[in-house]
XYZ file of C-alpha atoms in Angstrom:
688
model
C -20.958 31.786 97.165
C -17.319 32.002 97.827
C -15.911 29.231 100.268
C -14.589 31.053 103.302
C -13.821 30.661 106.807
C -15.536 33.983 107.391
C -13.731 36.713 109.733
C -10.628 35.309 110.494
C -10.743 37.422 113.780
C -13.465 35.236 114.586
C -16.494 37.018 116.462
C -16.234 40.970 116.955
C -18.707 42.360 119.136
C -19.546 45.947 118.155
C -21.676 48.127 120.296
C -22.036 51.791 121.414
C -23.318 50.159 124.759
C -20.965 48.893 127.741
C -22.221 46.250 130.350
C -24.098 48.177 133.070
C -26.261 47.160 136.182
C -25.950 43.533 136.905
C -24.823 42.780 133.293
C -21.061 42.599 134.157
C -21.751 40.137 136.817
C -24.107 38.033 134.424
C -21.372 37.963 131.909
C -18.756 36.919 134.251
C -20.671 34.281 135.848
C -21.760 32.756 132.496
C -18.563 32.838 130.788
C -16.935 31.153 133.716
C -19.481 28.605 133.846
C -18.885 27.375 129.905
C -15.266 27.673 130.231
C -15.556 25.454 133.416
C -17.533 22.657 131.399
C -21.287 23.413 132.799
C -23.695 21.803 130.398
C -26.879 23.896 131.982
C -27.138 27.528 132.877
C -30.058 29.771 133.327
C -29.949 33.760 132.993
C -33.011 35.065 134.643
C -33.790 38.421 133.230
C -36.252 40.745 133.777
C -37.700 42.132 130.619
C -35.589 45.020 129.244
C -32.466 44.025 131.056
C -30.520 43.286 128.189
C -30.432 39.816 127.950
C -29.556 39.705 124.346
C -26.489 42.089 124.963
C -25.458 39.953 127.714
C -25.433 36.738 125.543
C -23.792 38.566 122.734
C -20.877 39.425 125.400
C -21.076 35.696 126.081
C -20.696 34.779 122.586
C -17.915 37.109 122.062
C -15.989 35.826 124.886
C -16.331 31.999 123.920
C -15.947 32.386 120.425
C -17.872 29.362 119.074
C -20.645 28.835 116.760
C -24.075 29.700 118.455
C -27.714 28.450 118.092
C -30.167 30.449 119.251
C -33.637 29.135 119.756
C -36.818 31.337 119.839
C -40.285 29.725 120.275
C -41.859 31.772 117.356
C -40.882 33.323 113.904
C -41.448 36.883 115.130
C -39.325 36.618 117.916
C -36.457 34.907 116.040
C -36.822 37.607 113.508
C -36.606 40.369 116.294
C -33.344 38.241 117.663
C -31.654 37.953 114.336
C -31.778 41.833 113.961
C -30.525 42.432 117.210
C -27.405 39.945 116.896
C -26.693 41.407 113.188
C -26.648 44.962 114.997
C -23.996 43.474 117.731
C -22.115 41.315 114.923
C -21.961 43.215 111.672
C -19.082 41.404 110.440
C -19.923 38.141 111.226
C -22.551 35.585 109.886
C -25.968 35.833 111.432
C -28.518 34.033 109.925
C -32.349 33.301 110.277
C -33.779 29.795 110.162
C -37.536 28.959 110.497
C -40.114 27.006 109.084
C -40.527 28.140 105.321
C -44.026 27.304 105.270
C -46.510 30.578 105.220
C -49.517 27.923 105.406
C -48.912 24.081 106.152
C -51.404 21.457 106.347
C -49.858 18.018 106.857
C -50.760 14.974 105.446
C -53.495 13.072 107.473
C -56.207 10.672 107.703
C -59.384 10.370 109.997
C -60.603 6.887 110.109
C -63.865 7.827 111.844
C -64.950 9.686 108.764
C -62.785 7.948 105.888
C -61.169 11.329 105.326
C -57.799 11.678 103.881
C -56.346 15.188 104.022
C -53.344 15.741 101.310
C -50.430 17.659 102.341
C -50.890 21.257 101.605
C -48.233 23.839 102.002
C -47.372 27.294 100.685
C -43.571 27.691 100.787
C -42.211 31.109 101.252
C -39.310 31.218 98.622
C -37.522 34.064 100.758
C -37.388 32.147 104.072
C -36.523 29.180 101.941
C -33.293 31.038 100.860
C -32.433 32.127 104.026
C -32.623 28.389 105.267
C -30.072 27.357 102.701
C -27.875 30.530 103.657
C -27.732 29.353 107.267
C -26.758 25.728 106.489
C -23.965 26.877 103.767
C -22.821 29.163 106.269
C -22.226 26.521 109.094
C -20.307 24.356 106.290
C -17.968 27.217 105.312
C -17.211 29.478 108.135
C -16.767 29.308 111.995
C -18.197 32.894 112.860
C -21.753 32.004 112.686
C -24.636 32.625 114.842
C -28.186 30.752 113.607
C -31.398 32.258 114.966
C -33.893 29.455 114.690
C -37.461 28.533 115.585
C -38.209 24.927 116.709
C -38.127 23.714 113.178
C -34.525 23.071 114.005
C -35.212 19.769 115.449
C -36.870 18.630 112.547
C -35.472 16.362 109.786
C -33.059 18.216 107.282
C -31.100 16.453 104.652
C -27.585 14.917 105.430
C -24.836 17.474 105.991
C -22.212 15.277 104.551
C -24.194 14.700 101.527
C -24.995 18.393 101.376
C -21.256 19.245 101.767
C -20.080 16.668 99.055
C -22.530 17.439 96.426
C -21.274 20.853 95.363
C -19.610 22.756 92.466
C -16.618 24.913 92.292
C -16.362 27.677 89.484
C -13.505 29.911 88.428
C -11.548 31.169 85.532
C -9.513 28.365 84.026
C -11.802 25.532 85.503
C -11.784 22.829 82.477
C -15.787 22.459 81.904
C -17.881 23.477 78.974
C -21.543 25.139 78.899
C -23.304 21.860 78.489
C -21.367 20.023 81.208
C -22.331 23.125 83.684
C -25.785 22.828 82.795
C -26.000 19.162 83.635
C -24.089 19.424 86.817
C -26.504 22.373 87.761
C -29.611 20.162 87.194
C -27.818 17.308 89.191
C -27.839 19.930 92.065
C -31.425 20.420 91.563
C -31.354 23.739 90.088
C -34.151 24.746 88.063
C -33.619 26.062 84.386
C -35.719 28.984 83.335
C -35.867 31.649 80.708
C -37.512 34.142 82.716
C -36.292 36.000 85.999
C -33.735 34.236 88.100
C -34.789 33.544 91.425
C -32.638 31.407 94.335
C -31.768 27.879 93.104
C -32.122 28.485 89.348
C -30.141 29.241 86.347
C -30.879 30.419 82.790
C -28.467 29.928 79.485
C -27.618 33.086 77.682
C -25.606 32.990 74.386
C -22.094 31.378 75.540
C -22.702 31.984 79.307
C -24.919 30.785 82.181
C -26.471 33.000 84.672
C -26.894 31.582 88.105
C -28.506 32.429 91.261
C -27.593 30.213 94.552
C -30.155 29.066 97.007
C -28.627 31.037 99.678
C -28.338 34.526 98.431
C -29.896 37.153 95.819
C -26.812 37.685 93.667
C -26.405 36.819 90.189
C -23.388 34.997 88.734
C -22.487 34.984 85.303
C -20.060 32.257 84.009
C -18.565 32.818 80.773
C -16.765 30.068 78.570
C -14.122 30.096 75.901
C -14.206 26.785 74.197
C -13.979 23.680 76.685
C -12.824 26.189 79.591
C -14.493 28.817 82.019
C -13.084 32.145 80.963
C -14.287 34.181 83.880
C -17.113 34.225 86.591
C -18.607 37.546 86.851
C -20.683 38.943 90.102
C -23.554 41.072 88.603
C -26.269 43.096 90.466
C -29.322 40.871 89.524
C -31.511 44.075 89.204
C -29.295 46.547 87.733
C -27.077 44.369 85.730
C -24.548 46.503 87.080
C -20.965 44.437 87.545
C -19.553 44.151 91.047
C -16.632 41.805 90.625
C -15.425 40.686 87.084
C -12.962 37.997 88.730
C -15.225 35.873 90.951
C -14.965 32.205 92.305
C -18.183 30.663 92.984
C -18.814 27.666 95.377
C -22.210 26.117 94.785
C -24.291 24.188 97.032
C -27.379 22.031 95.920
C -30.512 24.041 95.528
C -32.351 21.314 98.071
C -31.459 19.858 101.286
C -32.286 16.249 100.516
C -29.275 15.283 98.274
C -28.599 11.611 97.063
C -25.669 10.924 94.838
C -26.491 8.799 92.154
C -24.669 5.659 93.311
C -26.550 5.783 96.502
C -29.985 6.223 94.781
C -30.132 2.615 93.577
C -29.668 1.397 97.060
C -32.357 3.748 98.786
C -34.668 2.577 95.876
C -33.989 -1.201 96.580
C -34.370 -0.693 100.326
C -37.848 1.034 99.663
C -38.929 -1.503 97.254
C -38.001 -4.255 100.008
C -40.070 -2.317 102.860
C -42.916 -1.976 100.524
C -42.949 -5.882 99.873
C -42.810 -6.527 103.574
C -45.503 -4.012 104.409
C -47.689 -5.348 101.528
C -47.082 -9.080 103.102
C -48.481 -7.768 106.356
C -51.556 -6.122 104.941
C -52.235 -9.517 103.289
C -52.096 -11.459 106.440
C -54.402 -8.868 108.079
C -56.959 -8.957 105.114
C -56.202 -5.285 104.276
C -56.664 -5.439 100.670
C -57.570 -1.876 100.148
C -54.510 -0.358 102.312
C -52.179 -2.898 100.506
C -53.618 -1.361 97.003
C -53.215 2.121 97.998
C -49.810 1.702 99.650
C -48.748 -0.013 96.405
C -49.872 2.864 93.941
C -48.334 5.416 96.184
C -45.013 4.371 96.648
C -44.541 2.842 93.079
C -45.626 6.502 91.833
C -43.081 7.925 93.907
C -40.371 5.560 93.040
C -40.855 6.167 89.384
C -40.329 10.124 89.938
C -37.214 9.494 91.856
C -35.753 7.227 89.428
C -36.616 9.705 86.552
C -36.302 12.950 88.402
C -34.215 12.326 91.323
C -36.750 13.838 93.579
C -40.717 13.570 94.386
C -42.918 15.529 96.707
C -42.616 14.099 100.245
C -39.355 12.474 99.295
C -38.536 13.529 102.988
C -40.887 10.365 103.854
C -38.059 8.020 102.622
C -35.341 10.026 104.357
C -34.096 6.845 106.372
C -33.634 5.012 103.309
C -31.685 7.851 101.502
C -29.818 8.497 104.724
C -28.761 4.824 105.248
C -30.226 5.326 108.842
C -31.500 2.199 110.903
C -35.273 2.020 111.923
C -35.549 4.513 115.033
C -32.299 6.101 114.435
C -33.051 10.088 114.887
C -32.857 12.000 111.558
C -30.271 14.744 110.393
C -31.445 18.012 111.753
C -29.752 21.688 111.560
C -27.912 20.694 114.722
C -25.956 18.151 112.717
C -24.760 21.151 110.641
C -23.219 22.787 113.447
C -19.543 21.642 114.060
C -18.713 18.471 116.425
C -15.517 17.310 118.232
C -13.563 14.181 117.001
C -15.465 12.280 119.334
C -18.844 13.116 117.721
C -19.826 15.532 120.518
C -21.178 19.237 119.795
C -18.956 21.783 119.745
C -21.097 24.827 119.851
C -22.898 26.973 122.092
C -26.819 26.806 122.492
C -29.268 29.465 123.765
C -32.599 28.821 124.388
C -34.538 32.072 124.587
C -37.593 32.195 126.572
C -36.814 28.979 127.576
C -40.272 28.682 129.841
C -41.979 28.388 126.228
C -39.333 27.146 123.885
C -38.354 23.986 125.910
C -42.092 22.500 126.370
C -42.280 23.241 122.913
C -39.367 21.341 121.937
C -40.497 18.561 124.210
C -44.077 18.122 122.720
C -43.062 17.888 118.875
C -42.383 14.482 118.649
C -45.496 12.746 120.161
C -47.996 14.781 117.931
C -46.130 13.914 114.789
C -45.905 10.373 115.720
C -49.565 9.795 116.206
C -50.261 11.265 113.065
C -47.814 9.245 110.852
C -49.156 6.027 112.645
C -52.575 6.411 111.490
C -51.281 7.086 107.904
C -49.174 3.688 108.335
C -52.011 1.605 109.503
C -54.488 2.667 106.765
C -51.837 2.341 103.850
C -50.932 5.898 103.141
C -47.231 5.627 103.842
C -44.560 3.076 104.852
C -43.559 2.197 108.410
C -40.274 4.182 107.691
C -42.014 7.486 107.566
C -42.183 7.628 111.115
C -38.455 7.863 110.987
C -38.828 11.502 109.045
C -39.837 13.162 112.443
C -38.672 15.895 114.900
C -36.185 14.797 117.588
C -37.128 13.112 120.719
C -36.493 15.725 123.654
C -33.553 13.405 124.758
C -32.118 13.299 121.546
C -32.299 17.139 121.455
C -30.323 17.357 124.662
C -27.502 14.791 123.090
C -27.275 16.942 120.191
C -26.743 20.328 121.351
C -23.869 21.674 122.899
C -23.623 23.690 126.309
C -26.707 25.640 127.135
C -27.671 28.868 128.433
C -31.557 29.058 128.969
C -32.744 32.795 128.953
C -35.876 33.967 130.559
C -37.800 36.393 133.202
C -39.798 33.338 134.287
C -37.735 30.438 134.122
C -39.609 26.879 134.023
C -39.031 23.584 136.126
C -37.080 22.090 134.108
C -34.555 24.868 133.575
C -34.359 25.287 137.282
C -33.742 21.606 138.068
C -30.978 21.095 135.115
C -29.202 24.328 136.023
C -29.301 23.473 139.916
C -27.228 26.356 141.538
C -25.994 27.630 137.913
C -28.581 30.592 137.857
C -27.381 34.047 137.185
C -30.168 36.683 137.924
C -30.319 39.965 136.107
C -32.891 42.321 137.497
C -31.436 45.741 136.992
C -32.090 47.456 133.916
C -29.297 49.579 132.360
C -31.645 52.284 131.679
C -32.661 52.474 135.352
C -36.142 51.531 134.489
C -38.229 49.650 137.090
C -40.931 46.981 136.885
C -44.454 48.795 136.008
C -46.871 50.081 138.351
C -50.114 47.295 138.390
C -53.310 48.885 138.971
C -56.411 46.549 139.336
C -59.898 47.507 138.026
C -62.967 45.367 138.010
C -64.179 43.533 134.759
C -67.946 44.247 134.953
C -67.750 47.494 136.147
C -69.170 50.066 139.054
C -72.682 50.757 139.683
C -72.534 53.014 136.810
C -72.178 50.145 134.364
C -68.811 51.035 132.954
C -67.076 47.822 132.038
C -63.494 46.974 131.207
C -63.871 47.776 127.516
C -65.068 51.209 128.105
C -62.598 52.003 130.702
C -59.852 50.475 128.310
C -60.969 52.958 125.665
C -60.970 55.914 128.198
C -57.369 54.954 129.135
C -56.145 54.493 125.609
C -57.546 57.930 124.546
C -55.460 59.657 127.507
C -52.079 57.602 126.562
C -52.397 58.723 123.038
C -52.855 62.179 123.614
C -49.541 61.687 125.681
C -48.033 60.406 122.700
C -47.656 56.661 123.615
C -48.454 53.162 122.545
C -50.985 50.877 123.825
C -51.197 46.732 123.986
C -53.875 44.845 125.342
C -54.460 41.109 125.341
C -57.485 39.309 125.002
C -58.299 35.404 125.540
C -59.106 34.455 122.002
C -58.528 35.655 118.260
C -62.010 36.204 117.661
C -61.970 38.674 120.591
C -58.796 40.501 119.390
C -60.191 40.848 115.828
C -63.645 42.295 117.442
C -61.802 44.859 119.711
C -59.901 45.921 116.908
C -62.693 46.876 114.775
C -64.445 48.404 117.875
C -61.321 50.487 118.443
C -61.456 51.529 114.889
C -64.900 52.341 114.669
C -64.353 54.812 117.490
C -61.627 56.632 115.911
C -58.642 54.720 117.537
C -55.744 53.504 115.022
C -55.605 49.785 115.977
C -54.653 46.493 114.517
C -54.515 42.838 115.907
C -51.730 40.507 115.945
C -52.293 36.489 116.400
C -50.757 33.439 114.869
C -52.906 33.296 111.780
C -50.768 36.357 110.474
C -48.228 35.585 108.051
C -44.387 35.829 109.338
C -43.299 38.812 107.778
C -46.632 40.731 108.299
C -45.995 40.134 112.083
C -42.693 41.926 111.848
C -44.009 44.658 109.524
C -47.172 45.163 112.099
C -44.613 45.691 115.106
C -42.709 47.933 113.010
C -45.676 50.072 112.274
C -46.912 50.179 115.580
C -43.385 51.958 116.734
C -43.510 54.356 114.039
C -46.754 55.323 115.137
C -48.370 54.392 112.120
C -51.396 52.853 114.657
C -51.642 53.012 118.360
C -53.102 50.039 119.901
C -51.831 46.443 119.172
C -54.306 43.926 120.165
C -53.470 40.408 120.388
C -53.499 37.235 122.284
C -50.516 34.776 123.090
C -48.250 36.382 120.513
C -48.112 39.715 122.918
C -46.157 37.850 125.654
C -42.651 37.292 124.956
C -39.666 39.264 123.306
C -41.369 41.933 121.833
C -39.070 44.884 122.074
C -41.499 48.063 122.020
C -40.109 50.693 123.943
C -42.843 53.176 122.993
C -45.531 51.351 124.855
C -46.881 53.115 127.705
C -49.671 51.035 128.702
C -50.352 47.401 128.547
C -54.228 46.059 129.683
C -54.894 42.480 130.477
C -58.685 42.076 129.671
C -60.328 39.140 131.810
C -57.149 38.494 133.929
C -58.876 36.529 136.512
C -59.786 33.899 134.073
C -57.197 30.893 135.398
C -55.450 29.314 132.787
C -52.598 29.201 130.279
C -52.859 32.552 129.157
C -53.488 34.139 132.610
C -51.009 31.879 134.548
C -48.353 33.392 136.973
C -45.970 33.312 133.971
C -47.935 34.437 131.172
C -49.019 37.346 133.319
C -45.591 38.430 134.421
C -44.305 37.940 130.875
C -47.115 40.449 129.686
C -46.577 42.565 132.480
C -43.080 43.077 131.451
C -44.095 44.589 127.847
C -44.666 47.906 129.610
C -41.022 47.916 131.404
C -39.451 49.199 128.593
C -40.761 52.968 129.159
C -40.747 55.405 131.946
C -44.397 56.038 132.138
C -45.089 52.308 131.698
C -48.079 51.066 133.609
C -50.242 47.810 133.632
C -53.878 47.524 134.373
C -55.218 44.327 135.076
C -58.996 43.847 134.714
C -60.166 41.465 137.449
C -63.420 40.727 139.474
C -61.506 38.431 141.975
C -57.809 37.839 143.239
C -56.822 34.427 141.730
C -53.508 32.699 142.699
C -51.761 33.464 139.629
C -52.826 37.077 139.969
C -51.303 37.408 143.604
C -48.109 35.641 142.618
C -47.434 37.572 139.420
C -48.203 41.153 141.441
C -45.956 39.892 144.500
C -43.101 38.856 142.202
C -43.456 41.988 139.915
C -43.711 44.280 143.429
C -40.468 42.302 144.647
C -38.337 43.207 141.758
C -39.536 46.827 141.611
C -38.454 47.311 145.220
C -34.871 45.703 144.179
C -34.681 48.156 141.275
C -36.023 51.415 143.130
C -33.263 50.580 145.985
C -30.654 50.149 143.389
C -31.445 53.408 141.747
C -31.649 55.085 144.947
C -28.257 53.959 146.012
C -26.381 54.836 142.613
C -28.365 57.988 141.983
C -29.929 56.722 138.759
C -32.886 58.446 137.143
C -34.668 55.890 134.863
C -35.192 56.618 131.228
C -37.208 55.289 128.326
C -35.143 52.800 126.414
C -34.302 54.776 122.830
C -33.815 52.090 119.956
C -33.730 52.851 116.310
C -36.891 51.410 114.256
C -35.578 48.679 112.025
C -37.596 46.215 110.122
C -35.766 43.091 109.124
C -38.067 42.450 106.218
C -37.029 45.754 104.354
C -34.189 43.745 103.152
C -36.304 41.081 102.002
C -38.876 43.648 100.033
C -37.217 46.637 99.216
C -34.629 45.628 96.414
C -36.346 47.102 93.491
C -36.596 50.476 95.286
C -32.952 50.295 96.316
C -32.175 49.307 92.628
C -33.673 52.459 91.195
C -32.202 54.918 93.815
C -28.578 53.332 93.028
C -28.804 53.927 89.345
C -30.075 57.593 89.949
C -27.065 58.521 91.802
C -24.598 56.525 89.375
C -26.165 58.486 86.439
C -27.140 61.833 87.711
C -24.071 63.526 86.348
C -24.491 61.728 83.035
C -28.106 63.244 82.869
C -27.221 66.344 83.621
C -24.415 66.780 80.717
C -26.897 65.690 77.944
C -30.360 64.694 78.939
C -31.804 63.945 75.636
C -28.727 61.679 74.446
C -28.915 60.115 77.977
C -32.641 59.224 78.156
C -32.277 57.658 74.674
C -29.746 55.432 75.715
C -31.882 54.470 78.809
C -34.732 53.542 76.585
C -32.628 51.491 74.395
C -31.157 49.602 77.466
C -34.843 49.044 78.551
C -36.389 47.898 75.178
C -33.137 45.406 75.192
C -33.879 43.958 78.356
C -37.482 43.372 77.281
C -36.027 41.501 74.233
C -34.038 39.401 76.457
C -37.156 38.661 78.698
C -35.105 40.256 81.584
C -38.358 42.138 82.963
C -36.870 42.846 86.389
C -34.158 45.123 84.789
C -36.635 46.722 82.378
C -38.979 47.814 85.457
C -35.777 49.087 87.028
C -34.927 51.137 83.933
C -38.528 52.455 83.308
C -38.839 53.685 87.053
C -35.575 55.504 86.700
C -36.318 57.130 83.460
C -40.020 58.223 85.009
C -38.232 59.866 88.003
C -35.547 61.612 85.785
C -38.213 62.958 83.575
C -40.816 63.967 86.027
C -38.778 64.718 89.319
C -41.163 62.443 91.236
C -40.828 59.061 92.651
C -41.676 56.060 90.604
C -45.632 55.397 90.540
C -46.164 52.458 92.811
C -49.026 50.201 91.488
C -49.607 46.514 92.749
C -48.024 44.514 89.766
C -46.691 47.143 87.670
C -43.236 45.665 87.650
C -44.450 42.310 86.778
C -44.310 40.887 83.097
């Protein structure tokens, strides 16, 4: 990437909308609060009132880097897309856990079972994490939308910033030196296709793909000097910029200079010696031997490779932190004032869920690691590779705005009188009508599932979509199958579904590829689905977390983006939570109806373009084929035979150079031009 300060004009909000309803009042109040130095404010906004747009206006007015925290990856992805639309010329990035699957290291003493850490890393999300940290260190107009992974340990921003590489024409450096420096930056050398964080040597040049982007940079040499740095499309090989200056960050967030590595290793050895002595006094011979083998093996890898699996467990030694000191996290990459205080804005979205989630991370991590330490699997310092405690989190964030339709006790307490209500929707939509139906059914025997099926058929015929919540994942899957067996296009969504697949599923619902979405907890907050006309809550009278007042209000709000929105609560009794949720919904509905009547507003369904943020992650191949077709169309028309011969030669040359990605693109272009049809898409077809 190029070193840059970003958009010199700072944040520039672009939108076809103007603040409406009670948005202007909310924006004015929040901006005034931030400028007057208020640390905590709450935006109590009903679903569909445009809380994200209100916050975007606040960011535009305050002009500070902003951290937006969401409690799950799906909501974070949606928010990132919305902020990108509002700030197309600024840096909006997505920072979530890069694990598609994660089983932490653990030990169960009762059964003497050691569970080794097992993880499946999503390379694309890892790239987006690097793009986030690099943007924070190189520009000011940055919005990072993050999950609670932002409070987990990350490498030191100072070391990450210091260990970098600048390349441009005229720099005194030869090919061999560059290769050594790239390896020192933890880049992986390959002879096959490049991926983020890798490079390959090609003749008297080195091709590099940085960690934070999917761009290919070709560094060419003349003697002992860099002759030029060319920016090349990684798929089409088309030259995008022949004179580029490249600023490379390390390929890993955990970076330790060589002169610091020796100090860190000595500290690890010293701690190992102390812990072994403690085990000996306790008579823990097995634990001592286990710890000695594990730690010495890791030290050998660090000495030879500069890295080992689980190196984050030694982060306090590499960072030079005292025991108990909080780790570096994403928060440390944001700007701070001279006195060390945060100088950025923090938005905690759906705060009634996000705040408790942040507060609960530390205790669970601590308990697991104490067991590992007691039984000789890890050194005591592994406890310092941890998420932030809640009080540490509070000290490390800037001024905070909590947003929620149902703020929790904490937000209300810390915000005090600094609560801004936003009950009026710009579209004039009001909170949905609520209907109660029995779970067990009438004397005729029609229960909640049969009644729901009949209601669903009516909505689908009307052209609408349906969402239904169950109490368990198994119920969600079973209900989805039940609906499919009866000819209803349905899908389920819960926490076991992978991150990008969740986003795709929601997009498919909006497109009408299926009509009913079945889920559990994931269906509650932040899902912007204006096509949904009916929300059904099965077993609504089963008191608990999923049927609490807050959960019910949030779920009811899913039907508030469509003028035909209705909610059916299946319950045999009126619980305290149901009574409060229905009462609050009806209160808001009365305020909204009165406002519409006073201002002569006719409610209208939200109209929002259907976009899928995964498209930018998954469709590079198709985009490249289409780009080539547009570029080459005229040449093909002039002399098809000569043109196709040249293309085949290019394809064969790409194969010879082991550049299978380019070869696949050329192959599909040739097929399309010869047949007039779209390229055949078969699983694995483009792989070598």
